[in-house]
Tab-separated table of C-alpha atoms in Angstrom:
chain	number	residue	atom	x	y	z
A	1	PHE	CA	3.723	-20.570	-1.618
A	2	TYR	CA	1.294	-18.166	-3.227
A	3	LEU	CA	-1.429	-18.200	-5.808
A	4	PRO	CA	-0.532	-15.649	-8.475
A	5	GLY	CA	-4.128	-15.138	-9.523
A	6	VAL	CA	-3.155	-14.787	-13.172
A	7	ALA	CA	-2.169	-17.324	-15.790
A	8	PRO	CA	1.316	-17.063	-17.288
A	9	ILE	CA	1.476	-15.384	-20.682
A	10	ALA	CA	3.926	-16.527	-23.320
A	11	TYR	CA	4.672	-13.652	-25.694
A	12	GLN	CA	5.547	-14.341	-29.310
A	13	ASP	CA	8.327	-12.552	-31.164
A	14	GLY	CA	7.057	-9.287	-32.583
A	15	GLU	CA	4.193	-9.014	-30.092
A	16	ARG	CA	3.762	-5.658	-28.364
A	17	LEU	CA	4.416	-5.497	-24.615
A	18	ALA	CA	2.207	-3.111	-22.662
A	19	LEU	CA	4.120	-0.874	-20.272
A	20	LEU	CA	1.796	0.620	-17.638
A	21	VAL	CA	2.552	3.561	-15.364
A	22	ASN	CA	1.262	3.943	-11.828
A	23	ARG	CA	1.080	6.810	-9.366
A	24	LEU	CA	4.139	8.724	-8.216
A	25	ASP	CA	4.850	8.629	-4.478
A	26	SER	CA	7.601	9.518	-2.044
A	27	ALA	CA	8.843	8.591	1.407
A	28	GLU	CA	9.173	12.314	2.082
A	29	SER	CA	5.525	13.088	1.348
A	30	ILE	CA	2.243	11.318	2.068
A	31	VAL	CA	0.543	12.764	-1.025
A	32	PRO	CA	0.776	10.613	-4.197
A	33	TYR	CA	0.015	11.986	-7.644
A	34	ASP	CA	-1.266	10.637	-10.930
A	35	TYR	CA	1.435	10.065	-13.535
A	36	TYR	CA	-0.169	12.431	-16.042
A	37	TYR	CA	-0.549	15.197	-13.466
A	38	PHE	CA	2.984	16.092	-14.578
A	39	ASP	CA	4.309	17.072	-17.972
A	40	PHE	CA	5.345	13.611	-19.154
A	41	CYS	CA	4.763	12.143	-22.590
A	42	GLU	CA	1.247	10.783	-23.039
A	43	PRO	CA	-0.245	8.146	-25.350
A	44	GLY	CA	-1.269	9.557	-28.704
A	45	GLU	CA	1.063	12.523	-28.401
A	46	GLU	CA	2.454	13.222	-31.852
A	47	LYS	CA	6.074	14.217	-32.301
A	48	SER	CA	5.029	16.903	-34.770
A	49	ASP	CA	2.330	18.906	-33.039
A	50	GLY	CA	2.623	17.726	-29.434
A	51	LYS	CA	-1.130	17.423	-28.965
A	52	ALA	CA	-1.537	15.305	-25.879
A	53	LYS	CA	-4.319	12.918	-25.037
A	54	GLU	CA	-5.040	11.753	-21.542
A	55	GLY	CA	-3.493	8.389	-20.743
A	56	ALA	CA	-6.039	5.618	-21.087
A	57	LYS	CA	-7.181	4.341	-17.720
A	58	VAL	CA	-6.838	0.712	-16.728
A	59	SER	CA	-9.669	-0.981	-14.832
A	60	GLU	CA	-8.946	-1.129	-11.108
A	61	ASN	CA	-10.586	-2.955	-8.230
A	62	LEU	CA	-11.907	-1.388	-5.026
A	63	GLY	CA	-8.698	-2.033	-3.097
A	64	GLN	CA	-6.517	-0.328	-5.700
A	65	ILE	CA	-8.732	2.764	-5.720
A	66	LEU	CA	-8.748	3.015	-1.921
A	67	LEU	CA	-4.950	2.669	-1.857
A	68	GLY	CA	-4.588	5.482	-4.371
A	69	GLU	CA	-3.252	3.432	-7.266
A	70	ARG	CA	-3.923	5.012	-10.644
A	71	ILE	CA	-2.668	2.716	-13.408
A	72	ARG	CA	-2.497	4.208	-16.887
A	73	THR	CA	-1.188	3.120	-20.273
A	74	SER	CA	2.056	4.649	-21.480
A	75	PRO	CA	3.387	5.712	-24.898
A	76	TYR	CA	6.402	3.383	-24.717
A	77	GLU	CA	6.482	1.111	-27.747
A	78	ILE	CA	8.146	-2.147	-26.764
A	79	ILE	CA	8.106	-5.127	-29.122
A	80	MET	CA	9.083	-8.596	-27.939
A	81	MET	CA	12.666	-9.482	-28.887
A	82	GLN	CA	13.192	-6.180	-30.721
A	83	GLU	CA	15.848	-4.102	-29.020
A	84	THR	CA	15.719	-0.307	-29.189
A	85	VAL	CA	18.513	2.212	-28.686
A	86	CYS	CA	17.962	5.864	-27.755
A	87	LYS	CA	14.460	6.172	-29.180
A	88	PRO	CA	12.557	9.456	-28.667
A	89	LEU	CA	9.261	9.168	-26.847
A	90	CYS	CA	7.459	12.346	-27.904
A	91	LYS	CA	8.006	15.904	-29.059
A	92	PRO	CA	10.497	17.881	-26.899
A	93	LYS	CA	9.087	19.725	-23.900
A	94	LYS	CA	10.261	23.333	-23.729
A	95	TYR	CA	10.374	25.614	-20.697
A	96	SER	CA	11.425	29.256	-20.627
A	97	LEU	CA	11.870	32.148	-18.241
A	98	LYS	CA	9.456	34.081	-20.433
A	99	ASP	CA	6.686	31.985	-18.915
A	100	LYS	CA	6.294	33.677	-15.540
A	101	LYS	CA	4.255	30.857	-14.001
A	102	ASN	CA	6.061	27.779	-15.362
A	103	THR	CA	3.613	25.592	-13.448
A	104	LYS	CA	4.620	22.345	-15.149
A	105	LEU	CA	8.323	22.894	-14.568
A	106	LYS	CA	7.809	23.890	-10.935
A	107	ARG	CA	5.858	20.699	-10.363
A	108	LEU	CA	8.777	18.649	-11.679
A	109	GLU	CA	11.267	20.559	-9.524
A	110	ARG	CA	9.145	20.038	-6.439
A	111	ILE	CA	8.721	16.281	-6.798
A	112	ILE	CA	12.424	15.848	-7.567
A	113	LYS	CA	13.326	17.685	-4.347
A	114	LEU	CA	10.898	15.443	-2.449
A	115	ASP	CA	12.346	12.304	-4.039
A	116	TYR	CA	9.198	11.116	-5.818
A	117	MET	CA	9.439	7.745	-7.541
A	118	HIS	CA	8.073	6.336	-10.788
A	119	HIS	CA	6.289	2.991	-10.587
A	120	TRP	CA	5.993	1.038	-13.823
A	121	ILE	CA	4.306	-2.295	-14.500
A	122	MET	CA	4.835	-4.858	-17.242
A	123	ASP	CA	3.110	-8.238	-17.368
A	124	ASN	CA	1.876	-7.559	-13.811
A	125	LEU	CA	5.475	-7.189	-12.611
A	126	PRO	CA	6.756	-3.941	-11.073
A	127	ALA	CA	9.788	-2.415	-12.727
A	128	VAL	CA	12.732	-2.363	-10.334
A	129	GLU	CA	16.058	-0.582	-10.114
A	130	CYS	CA	19.114	-2.491	-8.970
A	131	THR	CA	20.739	-0.727	-6.000
A	132	SER	CA	23.652	-3.052	-5.161
A	133	GLY	CA	25.151	-6.384	-6.108
A	134	CYS	CA	23.952	-5.964	-9.675
A	135	ASP	CA	26.766	-8.095	-11.094
A	136	THR	CA	26.438	-10.816	-8.443
A	137	THR	CA	24.068	-13.736	-7.985
A	138	THR	CA	22.193	-11.905	-5.198
A	139	PRO	CA	21.291	-8.439	-6.472
A	140	TYR	CA	19.189	-6.079	-4.381
A	141	TYR	CA	16.344	-4.132	-5.936
A	142	ARG	CA	13.990	-1.345	-5.066
A	143	THR	CA	10.601	-0.999	-6.701
A	144	GLY	CA	10.370	2.100	-8.825
A	145	PHE	CA	12.992	4.666	-9.726
A	146	PRO	CA	13.407	8.393	-9.003
A	147	VAL	CA	12.033	11.158	-11.203
A	148	GLY	CA	15.357	12.951	-10.813
A	149	CYS	CA	17.837	14.122	-8.219
A	150	LYS	CA	19.160	17.296	-6.638
A	151	ILE	CA	22.687	18.008	-5.476
A	152	GLY	CA	24.486	20.968	-3.993
A	153	ALA	CA	23.475	23.383	-1.251
A	154	GLY	CA	20.045	22.790	0.231
A	155	ALA	CA	19.584	19.398	-1.407
A	156	GLN	CA	16.547	17.604	-0.034
A	157	SER	CA	16.421	14.566	-2.276
A	158	LEU	CA	17.295	11.175	-0.823
A	159	THR	CA	18.314	9.932	-4.258
A	160	VAL	CA	22.038	10.390	-4.616
A	161	CYS	CA	23.215	11.660	-7.986
A	162	THR	CA	25.883	9.215	-9.031
A	163	ALA	CA	27.880	8.622	-12.156
A	164	GLY	CA	25.352	5.934	-13.019
A	165	ASN	CA	22.543	8.360	-13.695
A	166	VAL	CA	24.167	11.815	-13.960
A	167	ALA	CA	27.335	12.701	-15.824
A	168	ASN	CA	29.294	15.971	-15.491
A	169	MET	CA	27.483	17.035	-12.320
A	170	HIS	CA	27.311	20.619	-11.135
A	171	ALA	CA	26.488	21.794	-7.649
A	172	ASP	CA	23.102	23.248	-6.707
A	173	ASP	CA	21.278	21.885	-9.752
A	174	ILE	CA	18.159	19.812	-10.305
A	175	TYR	CA	18.518	16.941	-12.755
A	176	LEU	CA	15.644	15.158	-14.499
A	177	ASN	CA	15.899	11.496	-15.447
A	178	ASN	CA	14.693	11.818	-19.022
A	179	HIS	CA	16.257	8.612	-20.363
A	180	ILE	CA	15.429	5.078	-19.215
A	181	ASP	CA	17.383	1.923	-20.021
A	182	ILE	CA	14.903	-0.952	-19.845
A	183	THR	CA	16.086	-4.541	-19.508
A	184	ILE	CA	13.437	-7.236	-19.938
A	185	LYS	CA	14.353	-10.699	-18.708
A	186	TYR	CA	12.539	-13.594	-20.318
A	187	HIS	CA	12.416	-17.367	-19.913
A	188	GLN	CA	11.992	-19.911	-22.697
A	189	SER	CA	11.211	-23.595	-22.375
A	190	SER	CA	10.150	-26.568	-24.461
A	191	GLU	CA	6.987	-26.781	-22.333
A	192	PHE	CA	5.451	-23.742	-24.032
A	193	THR	CA	5.811	-21.675	-27.177
A	194	GLY	CA	7.133	-18.153	-26.873
A	195	SER	CA	8.785	-16.257	-24.023
A	196	ARG	CA	7.592	-15.522	-20.515
A	197	ILE	CA	8.662	-12.320	-18.770
A	198	VAL	CA	10.375	-12.984	-15.443
A	199	GLY	CA	11.901	-9.585	-14.684
A	200	VAL	CA	11.828	-5.906	-15.649
A	201	GLU	CA	14.804	-3.765	-14.664
A	202	VAL	CA	15.235	-0.068	-15.343
A	203	GLN	CA	18.200	2.256	-15.100
A	204	PRO	CA	17.273	5.968	-15.135
A	205	ARG	CA	19.696	8.523	-16.517
A	206	SER	CA	19.784	12.262	-17.041
A	207	ILE	CA	20.898	13.257	-20.543
A	208	ALA	CA	20.993	16.717	-22.128
A	209	HIS	CA	20.387	15.877	-25.778
A	210	GLU	CA	21.708	18.470	-28.209
A	211	GLY	CA	18.634	18.181	-30.415
A	212	PHE	CA	15.776	15.990	-31.525
A	213	GLU	CA	17.641	14.886	-34.647
A	214	SER	CA	20.990	14.347	-32.897
A	215	LEU	CA	20.284	12.099	-29.937
A	216	ASP	CA	23.211	10.798	-27.893
A	217	CYS	CA	22.521	8.387	-25.048
A	218	GLY	CA	26.133	7.664	-24.200
A	219	SER	CA	27.235	7.253	-20.609
A	220	THR	CA	29.396	10.373	-20.733
A	221	THR	CA	26.790	12.717	-22.188
A	222	LYS	CA	26.183	15.888	-20.198
A	223	ALA	CA	23.360	15.706	-17.652
A	224	LEU	CA	20.089	17.604	-18.090
A	225	SER	CA	19.533	20.344	-15.526
A	226	ILE	CA	16.011	21.800	-15.536
A	227	ARG	CA	16.770	24.832	-13.368
A	228	LEU	CA	16.184	28.042	-15.293
A	229	THR	CA	18.730	30.840	-14.762
A	230	GLU	CA	19.757	34.048	-16.511
A	231	ASP	CA	22.561	32.118	-18.160
A	232	ARG	CA	20.166	29.319	-19.106
A	233	PRO	CA	16.805	30.981	-19.879
A	234	GLU	CA	15.416	27.986	-21.806
A	235	VAL	CA	15.411	24.264	-21.218
A	236	GLU	CA	14.454	21.605	-23.746
A	237	VAL	CA	13.571	18.162	-22.394
A	238	ILE	CA	13.676	15.207	-24.773
A	239	TYR	CA	12.441	11.929	-23.313
A	240	THR	CA	14.187	8.854	-24.709
A	241	TYR	CA	14.463	5.188	-23.869
A	242	SER	CA	16.399	2.072	-24.769
A	243	VAL	CA	15.199	-1.529	-24.573
A	244	LYS	CA	17.158	-4.737	-24.469
A	245	PHE	CA	16.218	-8.351	-23.763
A	246	ALA	CA	18.135	-10.828	-21.624
A	247	SER	CA	17.534	-14.566	-21.365
A	248	SER	CA	17.078	-15.970	-17.853
A	249	ASP	CA	16.926	-19.423	-16.287
A	250	LEU	CA	14.414	-18.153	-13.713
A	251	LYS	CA	11.034	-19.802	-14.115
A	252	TRP	CA	7.786	-17.857	-14.238
A	253	ALA	CA	6.520	-19.379	-10.959
A	254	SER	CA	9.565	-18.018	-9.105
A	255	ARG	CA	9.797	-14.598	-10.703
A	256	TRP	CA	8.519	-12.820	-7.568
A	257	ASP	CA	11.317	-14.243	-5.398
A	258	ALA	CA	13.800	-11.504	-6.265
A	259	TYR	CA	11.167	-8.818	-5.705
A	260	LEU	CA	10.196	-10.165	-2.288
A	261	GLN	CA	13.803	-10.576	-1.165
A	262	SER	CA	14.698	-8.345	1.754
A	263	ALA	CA	16.698	-5.292	0.873
A	264	GLU	CA	20.347	-5.080	1.817
A	265	GLY	CA	20.916	-4.371	5.494
A	266	THR	CA	17.331	-5.207	6.521
A	267	SER	CA	17.677	-8.912	7.307
A	268	ILE	CA	15.504	-10.312	10.088
A	269	HIS	CA	17.225	-10.292	13.493
A	270	TRP	CA	16.232	-13.764	14.596
A	271	PHE	CA	18.378	-13.709	17.748
A	272	SER	CA	16.608	-10.613	19.062
A	273	ILE	CA	13.200	-12.083	18.258
A	274	VAL	CA	13.925	-15.392	20.011
A	275	ASN	CA	15.446	-13.560	22.972
A	276	SER	CA	12.333	-11.392	23.356
A	277	VAL	CA	10.016	-14.405	23.118
A	278	ILE	CA	11.979	-16.294	25.799
A	279	ILE	CA	11.884	-13.303	28.163
A	280	VAL	CA	8.119	-12.887	27.697
A	281	LEU	CA	7.499	-16.595	28.319
A	282	PHE	CA	9.723	-16.559	31.421
A	283	LEU	CA	7.980	-13.533	32.939
A	284	THR	CA	4.557	-14.986	32.107
A	285	GLY	CA	5.517	-18.226	33.860
A	286	MET	CA	6.698	-16.353	36.959
A	287	LEU	CA	3.443	-14.384	37.193
A	288	GLY	CA	1.441	-17.571	36.688
A	289	VAL	CA	3.253	-19.309	39.545
A	290	ILE	CA	2.679	-16.339	41.869
A	291	PHE	CA	-1.042	-16.169	41.030
A	292	VAL	CA	-1.549	-19.932	41.442
A	293	ARG	CA	0.207	-20.016	44.831
A	294	THR	CA	-1.807	-17.050	46.076
A	295	LEU	CA	-5.056	-18.639	44.877
A	296	TYR	CA	-4.270	-21.967	46.532
A	297	ARG	CA	-3.473	-20.213	49.822
A	298	ASP	CA	-6.755	-18.278	49.728
A	299	ILE	CA	-8.744	-21.418	48.890
A	300	ALA	CA	-7.191	-23.186	51.860
A	301	ARG	CA	-8.198	-20.323	54.160
A	302	TYR	CA	-11.734	-20.328	52.732
A	303	ASN	CA	-12.050	-24.036	53.501
A	304	GLN	CA	-10.957	-23.452	57.112
A	305	THR	CA	-13.443	-20.593	57.446
A	306	GLU	CA	-16.338	-22.741	56.225
A	307	ALA	CA	-15.560	-25.253	58.976
A	308	ASN	CA	-16.045	-22.459	61.523
A	309	GLU	CA	-19.650	-21.511	62.233
A	310	GLU	CA	-18.710	-17.982	63.255
A	311	ALA	CA	-19.057	-15.354	60.516
A	312	GLN	CA	-15.777	-13.778	59.575
A	313	GLU	CA	-14.873	-10.762	57.474
A	314	GLU	CA	-14.252	-11.511	53.805
A	315	PHE	CA	-10.656	-11.407	52.627
A	316	GLY	CA	-8.485	-12.260	49.613
A	317	TRP	CA	-10.197	-12.915	46.299
A	318	LYS	CA	-13.647	-12.598	47.897
A	319	LEU	CA	-13.104	-8.850	48.226
A	320	VAL	CA	-13.476	-8.384	44.457
A	321	HIS	CA	-16.004	-11.067	43.558
A	322	GLY	CA	-18.851	-8.583	43.817
A	323	ASP	CA	-17.237	-6.198	41.345
A	324	VAL	CA	-16.571	-8.735	38.592
A	325	PHE	CA	-20.117	-8.849	37.214
A	326	ARG	CA	-21.310	-5.424	38.326
A	327	PRO	CA	-22.913	-3.581	35.357
A	328	PRO	CA	-20.669	-0.767	34.067
A	329	PRO	CA	-21.853	2.868	34.161
A	330	ALA	CA	-22.309	2.922	30.349
A	331	PRO	CA	-23.383	-0.581	29.234
A	332	MET	CA	-24.740	0.759	25.945
A	333	MET	CA	-21.449	2.238	24.761
A	334	LEU	CA	-19.452	-0.729	26.089
A	335	SER	CA	-21.540	-3.254	24.154
A	336	VAL	CA	-21.367	-1.162	20.948
A	337	LEU	CA	-17.578	-0.815	21.148
A	338	VAL	CA	-17.067	-4.496	21.970
A	339	GLY	CA	-19.314	-5.564	19.088
A	340	CYS	CA	-17.574	-3.354	16.515
A	341	GLY	CA	-14.182	-4.264	17.974
A	342	SER	CA	-14.856	-7.975	17.537
A	343	GLN	CA	-15.859	-7.280	13.937
A	344	ILE	CA	-12.585	-5.468	13.217
A	345	LEU	CA	-10.504	-8.069	15.075
A	346	VAL	CA	-11.932	-11.020	13.150
A	347	THR	CA	-11.534	-9.090	9.889
A	348	PHE	CA	-7.798	-8.669	10.518
A	349	VAL	CA	-7.340	-12.248	11.732
A	350	VAL	CA	-9.085	-13.815	8.723
A	351	THR	CA	-7.204	-11.534	6.327
A	352	LEU	CA	-3.913	-12.520	7.972
A	353	ILE	CA	-4.779	-16.205	7.663
A	354	PHE	CA	-5.593	-15.826	3.967
A	355	ALA	CA	-2.336	-13.926	3.429
A	356	CYS	CA	-0.269	-16.590	5.238
A	357	LEU	CA	-1.889	-19.323	3.168
A	358	GLY	CA	-0.898	-17.486	-0.005
A	359	PHE	CA	-4.325	-16.527	-1.299
A	360	LEU	CA	-3.459	-12.806	-1.254
A	361	SER	CA	-0.592	-12.734	-3.706
A	362	PRO	CA	1.303	-9.517	-4.520
A	363	ALA	CA	0.376	-10.221	-8.130
A	364	THR	CA	-3.242	-9.470	-7.227
A	365	ARG	CA	-3.014	-5.720	-6.794
A	366	GLY	CA	-5.381	-4.330	-4.220
A	367	GLY	CA	-6.506	-7.821	-3.278
A	368	MET	CA	-5.758	-7.462	0.429
A	369	MET	CA	-7.621	-4.161	0.809
A	370	THR	CA	-10.598	-5.491	-1.174
A	371	THR	CA	-10.681	-8.607	1.011
A	372	MET	CA	-10.604	-6.554	4.214
A	373	VAL	CA	-13.445	-4.288	3.084
A	374	LEU	CA	-15.655	-7.203	2.020
A	375	LEU	CA	-14.899	-9.149	5.201
A	376	TRP	CA	-15.678	-6.122	7.348
A	377	VAL	CA	-19.019	-5.687	5.613
A	378	GLY	CA	-19.866	-9.384	5.862
A	379	LEU	CA	-18.899	-9.589	9.546
A	380	SER	CA	-21.391	-6.875	10.453
A	381	ILE	CA	-23.650	-9.732	11.524
A	382	GLN	CA	-21.074	-10.603	14.194
A	383	ALA	CA	-20.927	-7.001	15.417
A	384	GLY	CA	-24.702	-6.938	15.887
A	385	PHE	CA	-24.751	-10.359	17.567
A	386	VAL	CA	-21.915	-9.673	20.042
A	387	SER	CA	-23.223	-6.219	20.904
A	388	ALA	CA	-26.763	-7.513	21.506
A	389	ARG	CA	-25.606	-10.455	23.635
A	390	LEU	CA	-23.378	-8.320	25.806
A	391	TYR	CA	-26.006	-5.582	26.198
A	392	LYS	CA	-28.640	-8.131	27.211
A	393	MET	CA	-26.242	-9.732	29.689
A	394	LEU	CA	-25.656	-6.330	31.309
A	395	GLY	CA	-29.385	-5.856	31.778
A	396	GLY	CA	-29.972	-3.321	29.011
A	397	GLU	CA	-33.499	-2.731	27.756
A	398	GLN	CA	-33.077	-0.134	24.987
A	399	TRP	CA	-32.360	-2.702	22.317
A	400	LYS	CA	-33.387	-0.461	19.394
A	401	THR	CA	-30.837	2.178	20.393
A	402	ASN	CA	-28.197	-0.530	20.773
A	403	VAL	CA	-28.779	-1.857	17.251
A	404	ILE	CA	-28.765	1.600	15.660
A	405	LEU	CA	-25.562	2.651	17.441
A	406	THR	CA	-23.840	-0.606	16.489
A	407	ALA	CA	-24.747	-0.095	12.834
A	408	PHE	CA	-23.960	3.623	12.570
A	409	PHE	CA	-21.731	4.947	15.378
A	410	ILE	CA	-18.269	3.480	14.657
A	411	PRO	CA	-18.761	3.237	10.850
A	412	GLY	CA	-20.101	6.805	10.867
A	413	VAL	CA	-17.079	8.167	12.742
A	414	ILE	CA	-14.721	6.334	10.379
A	415	PHE	CA	-16.583	7.624	7.323
A	416	ILE	CA	-16.576	11.251	8.564
A	417	ILE	CA	-12.802	11.127	9.151
A	418	PHE	CA	-12.261	9.405	5.803
A	419	PHE	CA	-14.408	11.947	3.967
A	420	GLY	CA	-12.594	14.866	5.619
A	421	LEU	CA	-9.187	13.517	4.627
A	422	ASN	CA	-10.507	12.838	1.153
A	423	LEU	CA	-11.562	16.479	0.795
A	424	ILE	CA	-8.005	17.539	1.641
A	425	LEU	CA	-6.594	15.135	-0.955
A	426	TRP	CA	-9.095	16.446	-3.511
A	427	SER	CA	-7.878	19.993	-2.872
A	428	LEU	CA	-4.263	18.841	-3.389
A	429	GLN	CA	-5.229	17.090	-6.654
A	430	SER	CA	-3.757	13.870	-5.312
A	431	SER	CA	-4.340	10.470	-6.850
A	432	ALA	CA	-5.160	9.154	-3.362
A	433	ALA	CA	-8.452	11.082	-3.432
A	434	VAL	CA	-11.233	8.522	-3.779
A	435	PRO	CA	-13.585	9.346	-6.682
A	436	PHE	CA	-17.217	10.188	-5.999
A	437	GLY	CA	-18.395	6.970	-7.657
A	438	THR	CA	-16.316	4.863	-5.262
A	439	LEU	CA	-17.601	6.853	-2.288
A	440	PHE	CA	-21.146	6.164	-3.433
A	441	ALA	CA	-20.335	2.446	-3.780
A	442	LEU	CA	-18.983	2.391	-0.199
A	443	ILE	CA	-22.135	4.090	1.079
A	444	VAL	CA	-24.260	1.517	-0.751
A	445	LEU	CA	-22.238	-1.309	0.844
A	446	TRP	CA	-22.719	0.307	4.240
A	447	PHE	CA	-26.467	0.980	4.098
A	448	CYS	CA	-27.615	-1.878	1.869
A	449	VAL	CA	-25.389	-4.704	3.151
A	450	SER	CA	-23.679	-3.841	6.442
A	451	VAL	CA	-26.682	-2.277	8.204
A	452	PRO	CA	-29.144	-5.132	7.390
A	453	LEU	CA	-26.575	-7.711	8.500
A	454	THR	CA	-26.039	-5.801	11.759
A	455	PHE	CA	-29.782	-5.775	12.412
A	456	PHE	CA	-30.033	-9.489	11.659
A	457	GLY	CA	-27.122	-10.292	13.973
A	458	ALA	CA	-28.681	-8.190	16.734
A	459	TYR	CA	-31.980	-10.047	16.245
A	460	LEU	CA	-30.206	-13.370	16.739
A	461	GLY	CA	-28.427	-12.024	19.814
A	462	PHE	CA	-31.509	-10.630	21.538
A	463	LYS	CA	-33.525	-13.741	20.704
A	464	ARG	CA	-31.225	-15.965	22.751
A	465	PRO	CA	-31.545	-16.094	26.572
A	466	PRO	CA	-29.134	-13.817	28.510
A	467	VAL	CA	-25.831	-15.188	29.789
A	468	GLU	CA	-26.192	-16.272	33.429
A	469	HIS	CA	-23.571	-14.986	35.867
A	470	PRO	CA	-21.887	-17.706	37.949
A	471	CYS	CA	-22.250	-15.607	41.094
């Protein structure tokens, strides 16, 4: 089970449905981008003058920002139970060879070649594209849909141009999906008034409209190629969309089931898993038997030796007993690493437990990352305690240095690496670049919460008596 974290919303007929857009990402590139980094239609953009306004930002939590999510509002006008056919989204976008730079067009061409994907959200549900079994009871979906596709020589895109999204294909062309068919599935019941959204499906298509006043979204309309050539010196892109509603028997509480279903061909191989577990258990049992027999044999010989008054040379397990509790050459660094390691380990274990119990639902975007950050900060007291106890057990006396290194060494290294990568993402204008305000908030959490807790944990650790060695 899971706890959605949000209450179900029943929309009334005629009520506007907010369609949000998220970052664009790709399996071929590790750099995501903000939706409005590209020349897409923006909210407030008039069809007459084309004056664009930046898409309104949606409030995001710490986890979403760290994961690079950038959710924005979109200009799509969707009204509950009002279907729309081939509606223009904004004024046509025009590109020409006369523009030597053509920066906006080149950006689109690049992300299409790298198979970048749109990610839309409605009623906290991700929009999905059906990949197979669409007309069966067990359809398979993928979250998001491609910006476009490329075919012909030198094609790099993983998205195959099929008759479903491109008509009248030509080799060595780049096609832009400028039309979206949106299907909104809703559920109605006598238990509530209105309709609850239980699914959002999209079908992208590439359509070369003849003009703004003569839109044709038929399935056989010629595809829109955005590659500029001498024979095609200008390209006009008209973004359109269609909306239809479909009733569903799926209840709101189960609407995530289809999204969480494994994709086709990626079912869990239970036989291999069970086989591996059995082999590991068998080998572990064999090693355990060998160790126990060897230990019993040595104990028997020790008992015989004790009966003899003559001193004999040590053998067996006694050869290593003096090395077990010998202080290491660098007790300071060992205690610091063990303390910070225990902090990270418990953070992951607790987060995994919360996730298995259903408290970290996929409906709560960024919830897992936020939980991990807050747990890591709160468990700084454990890092200080474990590091201090271990350092005291190893006979260390420089307790101030131990506390300072525990509080600053590992977090400092992580922050330096993180900041360096963030600078690179800033230079690439990626949405994954963490804003300065968030960086400042992380520093405040580190110095004002994590460091004091580490010092307090170290105080508790040094205050207790050292661990006595058994031998």
